[in-house]
Amino acid sequence: MVMRSSPMPGMSRRGRVTVGVLIGIFLLFTLLGWGVNAWTDWLWFKEVDYTQVFTGVLLTRLVLFVAVGLAMALVIGVNLWLAYRLRPALRPHSPEQVSLERYRMLLTPRIGAWIAVASLLVGIFAGLSAQSRWSQWMLFRNSQEFGVVDPEFGIDVSFYVFEYPFLRYLLGLAFTAVVLSVIGGLAMHYIFGAVRLQGIGDRMTTAARAHLTSLVAMFVLFKAVAYVLDRRGMLLEYNAEAGIYGAGYADINALLPAKEILAYISIVVAIAIVVFSNAVMRNLVWPGISLALLGVSAVAIGGIYPWAVQTFEVNPSLRDKESEFIERGIVATREAFGLDISEQSPYPATNLTPPESLATDTAVVPNIRLLDPQLVSETYTQLQQVRGFYDFGTKLDIDRYTLGDEKQDYVVGMREINYGELTEQQSNWINRHTVFTHGYGMVGAPANQVVCGGQPYFVSGFLGDQAQEQCSSSTEEIPVEQPRIYFGEQMDGTDYAIVGSPGDTNVEFDRPTSSGGEQYYTYSGEGGVEVGSFGRKLLYAIKEQETNFLLSEAVNENSKLLYVRNPRDRVEKVAPFLTLDGDPYPAVVDGRIQWIVDGYTTSATYPYSERVNLQAETADELTGQGTFALARENVNYLRNSVKATVDAYDGTVRLYEFDDSDPVLKAWNAAFGGELLIPKAETPQSLQAHFRYPADLFKVQRNLLARYHVTNPAEFFSGQDFWEVPNVPDAPDTGVKQPPYYLMTQWPEQDEPRFQLTSAVTPAGRQNLAALISGSYVDGQPQLQVLELPDQTAISGPVQVHQRMTNNAAIRQQLNLLTSNQAQVQYGNLLSLPFANGMLYVEPVYVKSNQTNAYPLLQRVLLSYGDGGSYVVLANSVQDGIRQLIEQGQEGAPPPPEEGEGEGEEPGGTPTPTPPTDPGLITPELQAAAAEVSAAIDEARAAQAAGDFQRYGEALARLDAAMTAFQAAQQAAGIGGAGAPPPSADPTPSADPTPTG
């Protein structure tokens, strides 16, 4: 007797054991990884004292996972079990049933297990999806009234912001459950013969028909609910015809009633499906007809009818029909993004002549900022770096301080550790994580002055008590009690530090000493997770996959672990419900360095408000260059509701309530126990003094104001008065937007100088100036101010002004002197300043040598007044430029020289005197003056080739004096100005630390 081997032999005992062990190991390591991450997260949240966030989010996700997963598994399991229980006892014989018999034999013995496994898998996926909706559920549970109702249904906006998103999710979950139940039930009925494709008689048993048609009826009922929610959701959709968000004329007058009708039809169809399938006709013909009629109704009532209204009634008079709904969109958008606080006022800009009051002004001119935070970061690094691993980042920050009785803005940078600049020897585990643990000092310089050939005048952040250089302050003018920086922007997720040493041994590199040695230090702050015990060492050895936690003596009983050291990451972990500004900035508050991070609450379901993409709206020249790019988040509600701080020494995180009227923030605070935030009234005044209008919020508001400053629906529809943000003035072809800039200045109608964020805008499609927009705080409250120029004016915008200033022939000659193969000119922020019913433009000019480790130095200042082209100077200082502008205004601006005008111009653009052709006119004085001009030119060329800017500046000053003497000699000899005009100003910056602004 020959035994036939089974086509699917059973697995051996050893094989089953092996598979079981492998599965067990996989689950062990998976659960171990989750457990380690959860445990270390708990320790971190305990360190920063925000355990309510950790437990709140974790429990919410767990509850949602279990509740939704269990509900979905139960629905699927019940329907599969019901389909099995409703199987026919007898099945007609057919080839189809014979082929299905093998599957029935496989499933029947363990049908409960199969159903449980299928239901469990569906439940797990549903639970995983649900736990990611923790934020929607928390807002749903803690809904707060807005006190504002939508203009169509009169429902408080809180329904749309807090309830609508989660209700939509639940409805989608219900649809998914019914569809999966239909598919699973149909498959089960088919396998067990209740549904047949072959054979005589009915293709479906009565029980199967009742089961499946009930599920289909349930689906149709959910569709009725969807139509009801759709009516609310119409207020969130885009109205393409009107170019604005929210329901339009056709939506309200055609689609809205259509949705209501379809909801009633869906209820009728659901009833008809059940009744006709099981009580009257007892077949699927009439239910199929009912579903078909529902589909036809949806197309005709919900599609064709609104299209007809739009095409034949609305489009012929689109502006008039949509006017009411455009107004709704304007009002809602201004409310949702805080544009309703903007104060819009006309600014004539009719004065085109530099006024004499420029010379005596004490509010605008003295505060003109010359240091560009993006350009001088290299200067800070080279002059204040001291060690190669110190770094100030690619962009510095601007803040203001009151020294004595004077408040002014300062460009500040943190001397941080840049772990990417450690040498190979310094990068070993011990050095990287236990020696090089922190930076030292916040380096600051007044924004309106330079010294020593164009360098910043450093007043803080010095490394100890060593003698200061001639070009810096002799004392710390911004004193800091604890200058060490353990938490900073240069640190990423892998840059953890292990601090604390046994006994009195200091192992952390602190700073260089004046004697050329090095000082060491031991961290003594409250921050950090203790890792002295064996259990903690093992825990973090697993987390970081680093055995040195267990083996190295550097990890001792006093050790603490500092991680999540980037201030923005730290706040994001503490407050995951906030969208954070891309530009954190440091400030000295009560003697300690605090990182200040602006936090936003957002929503994407504010009715009739325009939806914007945060990443696209906030991108400009600085994105990725010292500022973080925001996530691609679509929002139509935005509030700067939180000011967060991170202590640079011990990492303490505090969340200060800033907008105490924001319902979204109130909901989040309630969701985490009501004590997550420090009330606004308890914010220290010393901290409030350093709050500044956040850059990303301002960019979004500025971009929206480019359209929504127009509040008349008809004018909004025409779009003729829309604005746009200009491109970077010195590189307009790149298409990159000009960033806003912080200034301490005073605008018209302001009582005193304010620290404000400013931006110019131009008419859409043109480059002349349309308006200036400013954001600032007045008595702790945000204020937006818009100075709108008349339509008939033609004042140049930033791009035009830069082009006119740099293309002026006389100025271009001087700029050519600053540019060579050895150096390059770099332009700082182009500042647009309203002054005396006119416009003053200021643009710093830096020169950077091409030599290794060179850094930009401020060499000149471009100034223009009026329309941007008539009165233009390139001066050594702001005072000198103001003097020249006033002189030009008194004399009347001469027409700019034509390109190539003037004989005797040197190839580099240096004007040289043309000697008289009559030998009798050549005097000894004239010969000596000409010789001095030639010598000065040779000296300037030599200094330029050497890259010595101080020598170069002195040479230009010598050339200026020589040209003046040559012209005087010409006049004495009776020669009327035969030589080229001298440079307009002495280019040598003063070494005396006096304000140049």
mmCIF file of C-alpha atoms in Angstrom, residues 420-745:
data_model
loop_
_atom_site.group_PDB
_atom_site.id
_atom_site.type_symbol
_atom_site.label_atom_id
_atom_site.label_comp_id
_atom_site.label_asym_id
_atom_site.label_seq_id
_atom_site.Cartn_x
_atom_site.Cartn_y
_atom_site.Cartn_z
ATOM 1 C CA GLY A 420 29.703 69.499 13.653
ATOM 2 C CA GLU A 421 32.878 71.604 14.019
ATOM 3 C CA LEU A 422 34.604 69.380 16.569
ATOM 4 C CA THR A 423 37.807 67.829 15.337
ATOM 5 C CA GLU A 424 38.125 64.077 14.962
ATOM 6 C CA GLN A 425 39.862 63.820 18.327
ATOM 7 C CA GLN A 426 37.312 66.044 20.005
ATOM 8 C CA SER A 427 34.449 63.985 18.566
ATOM 9 C CA ASN A 428 35.071 60.791 20.526
ATOM 10 C CA TRP A 429 32.232 59.808 22.841
ATOM 11 C CA ILE A 430 33.829 61.120 26.037
ATOM 12 C CA ASN A 431 34.702 64.527 24.607
ATOM 13 C CA ARG A 432 31.500 64.989 22.651
ATOM 14 C CA HIS A 433 29.117 64.136 25.467
ATOM 15 C CA THR A 434 30.965 64.899 28.708
ATOM 16 C CA VAL A 435 33.591 67.565 27.933
ATOM 17 C CA PHE A 436 32.154 69.831 25.245
ATOM 18 C CA THR A 437 28.772 70.263 26.846
ATOM 19 C CA HIS A 438 27.941 73.961 26.569
ATOM 20 C CA GLY A 439 28.577 77.319 24.976
ATOM 21 C CA TYR A 440 29.334 80.553 26.744
ATOM 22 C CA GLY A 441 27.883 84.036 26.521
ATOM 23 C CA MET A 442 25.347 86.087 24.610
ATOM 24 C CA VAL A 443 27.293 88.470 22.394
ATOM 25 C CA GLY A 444 25.517 91.726 21.637
ATOM 26 C CA ALA A 445 26.225 94.929 19.735
ATOM 27 C CA PRO A 446 24.123 98.062 19.159
ATOM 28 C CA ALA A 447 22.365 97.764 15.828
ATOM 29 C CA ASN A 448 23.028 101.368 14.813
ATOM 30 C CA GLN A 449 26.783 101.740 15.100
ATOM 31 C CA VAL A 450 30.076 100.303 13.888
ATOM 32 C CA VAL A 451 33.726 100.788 14.838
ATOM 33 C CA CYS A 452 37.213 99.850 13.696
ATOM 34 C CA GLY A 453 36.669 99.840 9.951
ATOM 35 C CA GLY A 454 33.094 98.569 9.937
ATOM 36 C CA GLN A 455 32.983 96.075 12.817
ATOM 37 C CA PRO A 456 30.146 95.765 15.353
ATOM 38 C CA TYR A 457 30.755 97.425 18.715
ATOM 39 C CA PHE A 458 30.530 94.449 21.054
ATOM 40 C CA VAL A 459 29.117 95.221 24.496
ATOM 41 C CA SER A 460 28.423 91.788 26.010
ATOM 42 C CA GLY A 461 29.262 88.102 25.920
ATOM 43 C CA PHE A 462 32.943 88.400 26.735
ATOM 44 C CA LEU A 463 34.836 85.283 27.802
ATOM 45 C CA GLY A 464 35.723 86.207 31.348
ATOM 46 C CA ASP A 465 37.648 89.171 32.701
ATOM 47 C CA GLN A 466 40.405 89.323 30.124
ATOM 48 C CA ALA A 467 41.290 92.744 28.744
ATOM 49 C CA GLN A 468 38.896 93.777 26.049
ATOM 50 C CA GLU A 469 39.989 94.754 22.584
ATOM 51 C CA GLN A 470 39.995 98.356 21.479
ATOM 52 C CA CYS A 471 36.922 97.792 19.342
ATOM 53 C CA SER A 472 34.717 96.476 22.161
ATOM 54 C CA SER A 473 33.251 97.863 25.338
ATOM 55 C CA SER A 474 35.450 97.629 28.397
ATOM 56 C CA THR A 475 32.561 96.336 30.508
ATOM 57 C CA GLU A 476 29.584 94.000 30.143
ATOM 58 C CA GLU A 477 26.796 96.414 29.294
ATOM 59 C CA ILE A 478 24.209 93.589 29.229
ATOM 60 C CA PRO A 479 25.281 91.667 32.341
ATOM 61 C CA VAL A 480 24.372 87.985 32.620
ATOM 62 C CA GLU A 481 24.583 86.103 35.905
ATOM 63 C CA GLN A 482 24.733 82.689 34.233
ATOM 64 C CA PRO A 483 26.244 82.945 30.721
ATOM 65 C CA ARG A 484 26.621 79.198 30.052
ATOM 66 C CA ILE A 485 24.484 77.768 27.260
ATOM 67 C CA TYR A 486 23.482 74.128 27.632
ATOM 68 C CA PHE A 487 20.345 74.521 25.489
ATOM 69 C CA GLY A 488 20.568 76.227 22.095
ATOM 70 C CA GLU A 489 19.588 76.292 18.442
ATOM 71 C CA GLN A 490 22.760 74.577 17.223
ATOM 72 C CA MET A 491 21.899 71.347 19.063
ATOM 73 C CA ASP A 492 19.935 68.549 17.441
ATOM 74 C CA GLY A 493 18.388 65.376 18.800
ATOM 75 C CA THR A 494 21.677 63.448 19.008
ATOM 76 C CA ASP A 495 23.575 66.101 20.963
ATOM 77 C CA TYR A 496 22.929 64.901 24.494
ATOM 78 C CA ALA A 497 25.262 65.890 27.337
ATOM 79 C CA ILE A 498 26.230 63.973 30.476
ATOM 80 C CA VAL A 499 27.048 66.415 33.272
ATOM 81 C CA GLY A 500 28.023 66.122 36.901
ATOM 82 C CA SER A 501 31.264 64.685 38.208
ATOM 83 C CA PRO A 502 32.285 62.974 41.468
ATOM 84 C CA GLY A 503 34.145 65.101 43.985
ATOM 85 C CA ASP A 504 35.646 68.441 43.018
ATOM 86 C CA THR A 505 36.930 67.470 39.597
ATOM 87 C CA ASN A 506 35.713 69.699 36.769
ATOM 88 C CA VAL A 507 35.689 68.002 33.375
ATOM 89 C CA GLU A 508 33.461 70.213 31.221
ATOM 90 C CA PHE A 509 35.302 72.662 28.987
ATOM 91 C CA ASP A 510 34.058 76.101 29.980
ATOM 92 C CA ARG A 511 36.073 78.806 28.213
ATOM 93 C CA PRO A 512 39.591 79.942 27.346
ATOM 94 C CA THR A 513 41.414 82.062 29.934
ATOM 95 C CA SER A 514 43.313 85.301 29.418
ATOM 96 C CA SER A 515 46.597 83.503 30.125
ATOM 97 C CA GLY A 516 46.052 81.164 27.191
ATOM 98 C CA GLY A 517 44.846 78.237 29.249
ATOM 99 C CA GLU A 518 41.437 76.655 29.599
ATOM 100 C CA GLN A 519 38.888 76.793 32.380
ATOM 101 C CA TYR A 520 36.706 73.804 33.273
ATOM 102 C CA TYR A 521 33.326 73.634 34.965
ATOM 103 C CA THR A 522 30.726 71.312 36.486
ATOM 104 C CA TYR A 523 27.020 71.799 35.782
ATOM 105 C CA SER A 524 25.006 72.724 38.879
ATOM 106 C CA GLY A 525 21.552 73.381 37.443
ATOM 107 C CA GLU A 526 18.269 71.723 38.373
ATOM 108 C CA GLY A 527 17.647 70.423 34.859
ATOM 109 C CA GLY A 528 18.575 67.002 33.587
ATOM 110 C CA VAL A 529 17.561 63.393 34.210
ATOM 111 C CA GLU A 530 19.575 61.583 36.863
ATOM 112 C CA VAL A 531 21.425 58.607 35.389
ATOM 113 C CA GLY A 532 23.653 57.594 38.287
ATOM 114 C CA SER A 533 21.951 54.295 39.114
ATOM 115 C CA PHE A 534 22.589 51.070 37.216
ATOM 116 C CA GLY A 535 18.965 50.885 36.115
ATOM 117 C CA ARG A 536 19.076 54.357 34.580
ATOM 118 C CA LYS A 537 22.398 53.617 32.903
ATOM 119 C CA LEU A 538 20.946 50.460 31.384
ATOM 120 C CA LEU A 539 17.795 52.284 30.344
ATOM 121 C CA TYR A 540 19.635 54.992 28.449
ATOM 122 C CA ALA A 541 22.205 52.582 27.089
ATOM 123 C CA ILE A 542 19.286 50.836 25.364
ATOM 124 C CA LYS A 543 17.672 54.088 24.293
ATOM 125 C CA GLU A 544 20.837 55.584 22.815
ATOM 126 C CA GLN A 545 22.268 52.197 21.796
ATOM 127 C CA GLU A 546 25.477 53.160 23.546
ATOM 128 C CA THR A 547 27.349 50.801 25.894
ATOM 129 C CA ASN A 548 29.449 53.630 27.340
ATOM 130 C CA PHE A 549 26.554 54.473 29.620
ATOM 131 C CA LEU A 550 27.390 51.214 31.412
ATOM 132 C CA LEU A 551 31.137 51.029 30.861
ATOM 133 C CA SER A 552 32.454 54.565 31.109
ATOM 134 C CA GLU A 553 33.517 56.055 34.422
ATOM 135 C CA ALA A 554 32.341 59.421 33.099
ATOM 136 C CA VAL A 555 28.820 58.286 33.976
ATOM 137 C CA ASN A 556 28.884 58.326 37.766
ATOM 138 C CA GLU A 557 26.530 58.566 40.731
ATOM 139 C CA ASN A 558 26.212 62.361 40.281
ATOM 140 C CA SER A 559 25.576 62.306 36.543
ATOM 141 C CA LYS A 560 22.622 63.907 34.818
ATOM 142 C CA LEU A 561 21.598 63.534 31.216
ATOM 143 C CA LEU A 562 20.553 66.606 29.228
ATOM 144 C CA TYR A 563 18.685 65.855 26.023
ATOM 145 C CA VAL A 564 16.109 67.488 23.741
ATOM 146 C CA ARG A 565 18.336 70.559 23.938
ATOM 147 C CA ASN A 566 17.035 72.626 21.035
ATOM 148 C CA PRO A 567 14.632 75.210 22.547
ATOM 149 C CA ARG A 568 12.101 74.837 19.761
ATOM 150 C CA ASP A 569 12.102 71.030 20.039
ATOM 151 C CA ARG A 570 11.801 71.328 23.797
ATOM 152 C CA VAL A 571 8.697 73.512 23.641
ATOM 153 C CA GLU A 572 7.213 71.376 20.872
ATOM 154 C CA LYS A 573 7.517 68.294 23.071
ATOM 155 C CA VAL A 574 5.970 70.035 26.065
ATOM 156 C CA ALA A 575 3.155 71.610 24.025
ATOM 157 C CA PRO A 576 2.490 69.343 20.998
ATOM 158 C CA PHE A 577 -0.749 71.202 20.306
ATOM 159 C CA LEU A 578 1.086 74.422 19.401
ATOM 160 C CA THR A 579 2.509 75.482 16.062
ATOM 161 C CA LEU A 580 5.828 77.162 16.826
ATOM 162 C CA ASP A 581 7.364 80.198 15.188
ATOM 163 C CA GLY A 582 10.433 79.492 13.094
ATOM 164 C CA ASP A 583 12.634 82.092 14.776
ATOM 165 C CA PRO A 584 13.281 81.591 18.512
ATOM 166 C CA TYR A 585 15.398 84.369 20.002
ATOM 167 C CA PRO A 586 17.426 84.816 23.209
ATOM 168 C CA ALA A 587 16.938 87.527 25.805
ATOM 169 C CA VAL A 588 18.556 88.346 29.118
ATOM 170 C CA VAL A 589 15.763 88.323 31.696
ATOM 171 C CA ASP A 590 16.604 88.976 35.327
ATOM 172 C CA GLY A 591 20.226 88.057 34.703
ATOM 173 C CA ARG A 592 19.533 84.741 32.940
ATOM 174 C CA ILE A 593 19.480 83.915 29.247
ATOM 175 C CA GLN A 594 16.023 82.805 28.171
ATOM 176 C CA TRP A 595 15.045 81.522 24.748
ATOM 177 C CA ILE A 596 11.668 82.987 23.772
ATOM 178 C CA VAL A 597 9.537 80.909 21.413
ATOM 179 C CA ASP A 598 6.222 82.147 20.026
ATOM 180 C CA GLY A 599 3.475 79.537 20.004
ATOM 181 C CA TYR A 600 0.376 79.603 17.788
ATOM 182 C CA THR A 601 -2.986 77.930 18.150
ATOM 183 C CA THR A 602 -4.539 77.070 14.812
ATOM 184 C CA SER A 603 -7.635 75.621 13.199
ATOM 185 C CA ALA A 604 -8.601 74.735 9.652
ATOM 186 C CA THR A 605 -12.390 74.896 10.113
ATOM 187 C CA TYR A 606 -13.268 78.522 10.801
ATOM 188 C CA PRO A 607 -16.310 79.230 8.555
ATOM 189 C CA TYR A 608 -15.800 81.580 5.609
ATOM 190 C CA SER A 609 -12.159 82.264 6.488
ATOM 191 C CA GLU A 610 -9.446 81.872 3.859
ATOM 192 C CA ARG A 611 -7.293 78.768 4.202
ATOM 193 C CA VAL A 612 -3.533 79.274 3.831
ATOM 194 C CA ASN A 613 -0.524 76.989 3.894
ATOM 195 C CA LEU A 614 1.806 78.063 6.694
ATOM 196 C CA GLN A 615 4.952 76.812 5.018
ATOM 197 C CA ALA A 616 4.240 78.650 1.777
ATOM 198 C CA GLU A 617 3.104 81.859 3.463
ATOM 199 C CA THR A 618 6.109 82.147 5.774
ATOM 200 C CA ALA A 619 8.866 81.230 3.302
ATOM 201 C CA ASP A 620 11.296 84.007 2.393
ATOM 202 C CA GLU A 621 15.013 84.683 2.051
ATOM 203 C CA LEU A 622 15.751 83.691 5.651
ATOM 204 C CA THR A 623 13.889 80.360 5.649
ATOM 205 C CA GLY A 624 16.427 77.662 6.395
ATOM 206 C CA GLN A 625 19.077 80.335 7.005
ATOM 207 C CA GLY A 626 18.727 80.688 10.739
ATOM 208 C CA THR A 627 14.944 80.263 10.801
ATOM 209 C CA PHE A 628 13.023 77.005 10.750
ATOM 210 C CA ALA A 629 10.626 76.234 7.927
ATOM 211 C CA LEU A 630 7.116 75.603 9.216
ATOM 212 C CA ALA A 631 5.270 72.400 8.406
ATOM 213 C CA ARG A 632 2.911 72.262 5.437
ATOM 214 C CA GLU A 633 -0.121 72.914 7.611
ATOM 215 C CA ASN A 634 -3.292 74.362 6.128
ATOM 216 C CA VAL A 635 -5.038 76.710 8.542
ATOM 217 C CA ASN A 636 -7.743 79.359 8.454
ATOM 218 C CA TYR A 637 -7.430 80.500 12.065
ATOM 219 C CA LEU A 638 -4.214 81.666 13.706
ATOM 220 C CA ARG A 639 -3.452 83.204 17.089
ATOM 221 C CA ASN A 640 -0.176 83.980 18.862
ATOM 222 C CA SER A 641 -1.616 82.707 22.110
ATOM 223 C CA VAL A 642 1.497 81.497 23.958
ATOM 224 C CA LYS A 643 4.921 82.920 24.727
ATOM 225 C CA ALA A 644 7.167 80.042 25.775
ATOM 226 C CA THR A 645 10.578 80.364 27.414
ATOM 227 C CA VAL A 646 13.453 77.909 27.737
ATOM 228 C CA ASP A 647 16.252 78.655 30.173
ATOM 229 C CA ALA A 648 19.547 78.365 28.300
ATOM 230 C CA TYR A 649 21.305 76.959 31.388
ATOM 231 C CA ASP A 650 18.949 74.453 32.985
ATOM 232 C CA GLY A 651 16.341 73.970 30.245
ATOM 233 C CA THR A 652 13.341 75.046 32.344
ATOM 234 C CA VAL A 653 10.291 75.410 30.091
ATOM 235 C CA ARG A 654 7.494 77.820 30.891
ATOM 236 C CA LEU A 655 4.333 78.460 28.882
ATOM 237 C CA TYR A 656 2.946 81.955 29.376
ATOM 238 C CA GLU A 657 -0.596 82.726 28.296
ATOM 239 C CA PHE A 658 -0.456 85.663 25.925
ATOM 240 C CA ASP A 659 -3.878 85.789 24.259
ATOM 241 C CA ASP A 660 -6.241 85.266 27.181
ATOM 242 C CA SER A 661 -9.313 85.508 24.923
ATOM 243 C CA ASP A 662 -8.396 82.646 22.567
ATOM 244 C CA PRO A 663 -11.005 79.840 22.857
ATOM 245 C CA VAL A 664 -8.641 77.282 21.296
ATOM 246 C CA LEU A 665 -6.006 77.902 23.946
ATOM 247 C CA LYS A 666 -8.648 77.721 26.666
ATOM 248 C CA ALA A 667 -9.762 74.353 25.292
ATOM 249 C CA TRP A 668 -6.213 72.991 25.342
ATOM 250 C CA ASN A 669 -5.589 74.282 28.833
ATOM 251 C CA ALA A 670 -8.784 72.599 30.032
ATOM 252 C CA ALA A 671 -7.802 69.383 28.266
ATOM 253 C CA PHE A 672 -4.622 69.168 30.363
ATOM 254 C CA GLY A 673 -6.132 69.959 33.727
ATOM 255 C CA GLY A 674 -6.445 73.748 33.559
ATOM 256 C CA GLU A 675 -2.991 74.494 34.991
ATOM 257 C CA LEU A 676 -0.797 74.009 31.957
ATOM 258 C CA LEU A 677 -0.270 77.730 31.373
ATOM 259 C CA ILE A 678 0.991 80.583 33.499
ATOM 260 C CA PRO A 679 -1.790 83.215 33.410
ATOM 261 C CA LYS A 680 -1.046 86.354 31.453
ATOM 262 C CA ALA A 681 -1.381 88.522 34.563
ATOM 263 C CA GLU A 682 1.479 86.591 36.178
ATOM 264 C CA THR A 683 3.945 87.148 33.338
ATOM 265 C CA PRO A 684 6.983 89.011 34.741
ATOM 266 C CA GLN A 685 7.340 92.543 33.460
ATOM 267 C CA SER A 686 11.038 91.925 32.864
ATOM 268 C CA LEU A 687 10.070 89.173 30.414
ATOM 269 C CA GLN A 688 7.274 91.152 28.755
ATOM 270 C CA ALA A 689 9.817 93.850 27.959
ATOM 271 C CA HIS A 690 11.450 91.426 25.506
ATOM 272 C CA PHE A 691 8.318 90.139 23.772
ATOM 273 C CA ARG A 692 8.322 91.021 20.108
ATOM 274 C CA TYR A 693 5.774 90.710 17.339
ATOM 275 C CA PRO A 694 6.347 87.182 15.970
ATOM 276 C CA ALA A 695 7.758 87.004 12.464
ATOM 277 C CA ASP A 696 5.733 84.103 11.052
ATOM 278 C CA LEU A 697 2.418 85.501 12.276
ATOM 279 C CA PHE A 698 3.328 88.854 10.768
ATOM 280 C CA LYS A 699 4.177 87.263 7.410
ATOM 281 C CA VAL A 700 0.816 85.516 7.256
ATOM 282 C CA GLN A 701 -1.036 88.671 8.281
ATOM 283 C CA ARG A 702 0.958 90.821 5.855
ATOM 284 C CA ASN A 703 0.252 88.457 2.963
ATOM 285 C CA LEU A 704 -3.450 88.390 3.806
ATOM 286 C CA LEU A 705 -3.608 92.162 4.244
ATOM 287 C CA ALA A 706 -2.325 92.419 0.688
ATOM 288 C CA ARG A 707 -5.883 91.408 -0.259
ATOM 289 C CA TYR A 708 -7.999 91.859 2.826
ATOM 290 C CA HIS A 709 -7.155 95.505 3.390
ATOM 291 C CA VAL A 710 -9.908 95.891 0.795
ATOM 292 C CA THR A 711 -13.178 95.627 2.723
ATOM 293 C CA ASN A 712 -15.587 96.710 -0.024
ATOM 294 C CA PRO A 713 -16.932 93.552 -1.729
ATOM 295 C CA ALA A 714 -17.100 95.137 -5.192
ATOM 296 C CA GLU A 715 -13.520 96.396 -4.986
ATOM 297 C CA PHE A 716 -12.373 93.065 -3.584
ATOM 298 C CA PHE A 717 -14.017 91.271 -6.485
ATOM 299 C CA SER A 718 -12.249 93.466 -9.040
ATOM 300 C CA GLY A 719 -8.882 92.949 -7.328
ATOM 301 C CA GLN A 720 -7.500 96.205 -8.681
ATOM 302 C CA ASP A 721 -6.180 97.378 -5.317
ATOM 303 C CA PHE A 722 -4.467 94.180 -4.233
ATOM 304 C CA TRP A 723 -0.856 94.266 -3.064
ATOM 305 C CA GLU A 724 2.023 91.827 -3.036
ATOM 306 C CA VAL A 725 5.257 91.366 -1.116
ATOM 307 C CA PRO A 726 8.299 92.460 -3.151
ATOM 308 C CA ASN A 727 11.197 90.161 -3.878
ATOM 309 C CA VAL A 728 14.613 90.562 -2.276
ATOM 310 C CA PRO A 729 15.792 93.988 -3.531
ATOM 311 C CA ASP A 730 19.343 92.967 -4.427
ATOM 312 C CA ALA A 731 18.262 89.699 -6.119
ATOM 313 C CA PRO A 732 14.713 90.185 -7.455
ATOM 314 C CA ASP A 733 15.042 87.571 -10.186
ATOM 315 C CA THR A 734 15.310 84.782 -7.627
ATOM 316 C CA GLY A 735 11.606 85.119 -6.812
ATOM 317 C CA VAL A 736 12.391 84.971 -3.085
ATOM 318 C CA LYS A 737 10.334 87.323 -0.938
ATOM 319 C CA GLN A 738 11.880 90.156 1.067
ATOM 320 C CA PRO A 739 11.794 89.288 4.791
ATOM 321 C CA PRO A 740 10.254 91.742 7.249
ATOM 322 C CA TYR A 741 12.713 93.471 9.554
ATOM 323 C CA TYR A 742 12.714 94.566 13.188
ATOM 324 C CA LEU A 743 13.338 98.246 13.882
ATOM 325 C CA MET A 744 13.286 100.589 16.812
ATOM 326 C CA THR A 745 11.609 103.511 15.072
#
